[in-house]
Amino acid sequence: MTNGQPVVITAWAKPIPTTVKGLQSVNIKTKKIEISLSERSDVCAVPSAAVVGEAVLAIEILNAFQDKFGKDNWKKYLKATIIIKSI
């Protein structure tokens, strides 16, 4: 619920996993068990996560709007939008 002020959202994400020691894996070409390479991921996922977060937030705001004003009639949407804008 909002009173017309901007909606402020705070989100967290776990870090991208890194592999310190190689893990047991299978070589696709030879079909033999091998140890994978150790790798470190320093990739920043924040820009991508922000886009996904905005999309999810937009969907949830629309769901709340539909719960409030109905999901079956576009005319109700338009009427509700005009009423809200006039307030």
PDB file of C-alpha atoms in Angstrom:
ATOM      1  CA  MET A   1       0.000   0.000   0.000  1.00  0.00           C
ATOM      2  CA  THR A   2       1.256   3.480  -0.770  1.00  0.00           C
ATOM      3  CA  ASN A   3       0.019   6.985  -0.113  1.00  0.00           C
ATOM      4  CA  GLY A   4       1.322   8.345  -3.389  1.00  0.00           C
ATOM      5  CA  GLN A   5       4.932   8.586  -2.316  1.00  0.00           C
ATOM      6  CA  PRO A   6       7.566   6.719  -4.355  1.00  0.00           C
ATOM      7  CA  VAL A   7       7.768   2.990  -3.675  1.00  0.00           C
ATOM      8  CA  VAL A   8      11.225   2.147  -2.307  1.00  0.00           C
ATOM      9  CA  ILE A   9      12.330  -1.474  -2.471  1.00  0.00           C
ATOM     10  CA  THR A  10      15.426  -3.025  -0.906  1.00  0.00           C
ATOM     11  CA  ALA A  11      16.651  -6.367  -2.182  1.00  0.00           C
ATOM     12  CA  TRP A  12      19.542  -8.700  -1.460  1.00  0.00           C
ATOM     13  CA  ALA A  13      21.177 -11.422  -3.513  1.00  0.00           C
ATOM     14  CA  LYS A  14      23.622 -14.099  -2.534  1.00  0.00           C
ATOM     15  CA  PRO A  15      27.062 -13.892  -4.146  1.00  0.00           C
ATOM     16  CA  ILE A  16      27.865 -15.822  -7.291  1.00  0.00           C
ATOM     17  CA  PRO A  17      29.428 -19.122  -6.169  1.00  0.00           C
ATOM     18  CA  THR A  18      33.119 -19.786  -6.640  1.00  0.00           C
ATOM     19  CA  THR A  19      34.928 -23.111  -6.684  1.00  0.00           C
ATOM     20  CA  VAL A  20      38.098 -23.091  -4.603  1.00  0.00           C
ATOM     21  CA  LYS A  21      38.876 -26.755  -5.216  1.00  0.00           C
ATOM     22  CA  GLY A  22      38.031 -28.590  -8.400  1.00  0.00           C
ATOM     23  CA  LEU A  23      34.991 -30.834  -8.170  1.00  0.00           C
ATOM     24  CA  GLN A  24      34.623 -34.329  -9.533  1.00  0.00           C
ATOM     25  CA  SER A  25      33.064 -34.144 -12.999  1.00  0.00           C
ATOM     26  CA  VAL A  26      32.792 -36.085 -16.254  1.00  0.00           C
ATOM     27  CA  ASN A  27      34.617 -35.134 -19.438  1.00  0.00           C
ATOM     28  CA  ILE A  28      31.950 -35.080 -22.148  1.00  0.00           C
ATOM     29  CA  LYS A  29      34.351 -36.116 -24.919  1.00  0.00           C
ATOM     30  CA  THR A  30      36.179 -38.980 -23.169  1.00  0.00           C
ATOM     31  CA  LYS A  31      33.383 -39.946 -20.737  1.00  0.00           C
ATOM     32  CA  LYS A  32      36.014 -40.293 -17.991  1.00  0.00           C
ATOM     33  CA  ILE A  33      35.886 -38.849 -14.485  1.00  0.00           C
ATOM     34  CA  GLU A  34      38.081 -35.771 -14.080  1.00  0.00           C
ATOM     35  CA  ILE A  35      38.518 -32.948 -11.614  1.00  0.00           C
ATOM     36  CA  SER A  36      37.053 -29.657 -12.801  1.00  0.00           C
ATOM     37  CA  LEU A  37      39.088 -26.480 -12.816  1.00  0.00           C
ATOM     38  CA  SER A  38      38.968 -24.224  -9.811  1.00  0.00           C
ATOM     39  CA  GLU A  39      37.416 -20.918 -10.721  1.00  0.00           C
ATOM     40  CA  ARG A  40      36.715 -17.601  -9.172  1.00  0.00           C
ATOM     41  CA  SER A  41      33.704 -15.566 -10.243  1.00  0.00           C
ATOM     42  CA  ASP A  42      34.170 -11.833  -9.838  1.00  0.00           C
ATOM     43  CA  VAL A  43      31.308 -11.036 -12.168  1.00  0.00           C
ATOM     44  CA  CYS A  44      28.945  -8.346 -10.898  1.00  0.00           C
ATOM     45  CA  ALA A  45      25.336  -9.524 -11.178  1.00  0.00           C
ATOM     46  CA  VAL A  46      23.825  -6.292  -9.844  1.00  0.00           C
ATOM     47  CA  PRO A  47      22.898  -4.727 -13.233  1.00  0.00           C
ATOM     48  CA  SER A  48      21.174  -7.920 -14.371  1.00  0.00           C
ATOM     49  CA  ALA A  49      19.512  -8.459 -11.014  1.00  0.00           C
ATOM     50  CA  ALA A  50      18.170  -4.898 -11.058  1.00  0.00           C
ATOM     51  CA  VAL A  51      16.421  -5.479 -14.384  1.00  0.00           C
ATOM     52  CA  VAL A  52      14.885  -8.727 -13.131  1.00  0.00           C
ATOM     53  CA  GLY A  53      13.850  -7.070  -9.863  1.00  0.00           C
ATOM     54  CA  GLU A  54      12.119  -4.208 -11.673  1.00  0.00           C
ATOM     55  CA  ALA A  55      10.220  -6.669 -13.883  1.00  0.00           C
ATOM     56  CA  VAL A  56       9.088  -8.754 -10.900  1.00  0.00           C
ATOM     57  CA  LEU A  57       8.027  -5.626  -9.028  1.00  0.00           C
ATOM     58  CA  ALA A  58       5.997  -4.421 -12.039  1.00  0.00           C
ATOM     59  CA  ILE A  59       4.229  -7.785 -12.234  1.00  0.00           C
ATOM     60  CA  GLU A  60       3.413  -7.733  -8.520  1.00  0.00           C
ATOM     61  CA  ILE A  61       2.114  -4.149  -8.658  1.00  0.00           C
ATOM     62  CA  LEU A  62      -0.123  -5.150 -11.568  1.00  0.00           C
ATOM     63  CA  ASN A  63      -1.333  -8.193  -9.594  1.00  0.00           C
ATOM     64  CA  ALA A  64      -2.228  -5.941  -6.657  1.00  0.00           C
ATOM     65  CA  PHE A  65      -4.024  -3.548  -9.034  1.00  0.00           C
ATOM     66  CA  GLN A  66      -5.967  -6.463 -10.517  1.00  0.00           C
ATOM     67  CA  ASP A  67      -6.885  -7.767  -7.058  1.00  0.00           C
ATOM     68  CA  LYS A  68      -8.207  -4.329  -6.119  1.00  0.00           C
ATOM     69  CA  PHE A  69     -10.100  -3.465  -9.313  1.00  0.00           C
ATOM     70  CA  GLY A  70     -10.893  -6.818 -10.910  1.00  0.00           C
ATOM     71  CA  LYS A  71      -9.178  -8.898 -13.549  1.00  0.00           C
ATOM     72  CA  ASP A  72     -11.908  -9.324 -16.107  1.00  0.00           C
ATOM     73  CA  ASN A  73     -12.843  -5.896 -17.418  1.00  0.00           C
ATOM     74  CA  TRP A  74     -10.542  -3.394 -19.125  1.00  0.00           C
ATOM     75  CA  LYS A  75     -13.099  -0.585 -18.676  1.00  0.00           C
ATOM     76  CA  LYS A  76     -12.803  -1.001 -14.888  1.00  0.00           C
ATOM     77  CA  TYR A  77      -9.023  -0.594 -15.203  1.00  0.00           C
ATOM     78  CA  LEU A  78      -9.361   2.616 -17.169  1.00  0.00           C
ATOM     79  CA  LYS A  79     -11.999   4.012 -14.808  1.00  0.00           C
ATOM     80  CA  ALA A  80      -9.889   3.154 -11.744  1.00  0.00           C
ATOM     81  CA  THR A  81      -6.796   4.702 -13.346  1.00  0.00           C
ATOM     82  CA  ILE A  82      -8.664   7.932 -14.105  1.00  0.00           C
ATOM     83  CA  ILE A  83     -10.008   8.071 -10.531  1.00  0.00           C
ATOM     84  CA  ILE A  84      -6.565   7.442  -9.049  1.00  0.00           C
ATOM     85  CA  LYS A  85      -4.936  10.110 -11.244  1.00  0.00           C
ATOM     86  CA  SER A  86      -7.543  12.669 -10.219  1.00  0.00           C
ATOM     87  CA  ILE A  87      -6.862  12.196  -6.502  1.00  0.00           C
TER      88      ILE A  87
END
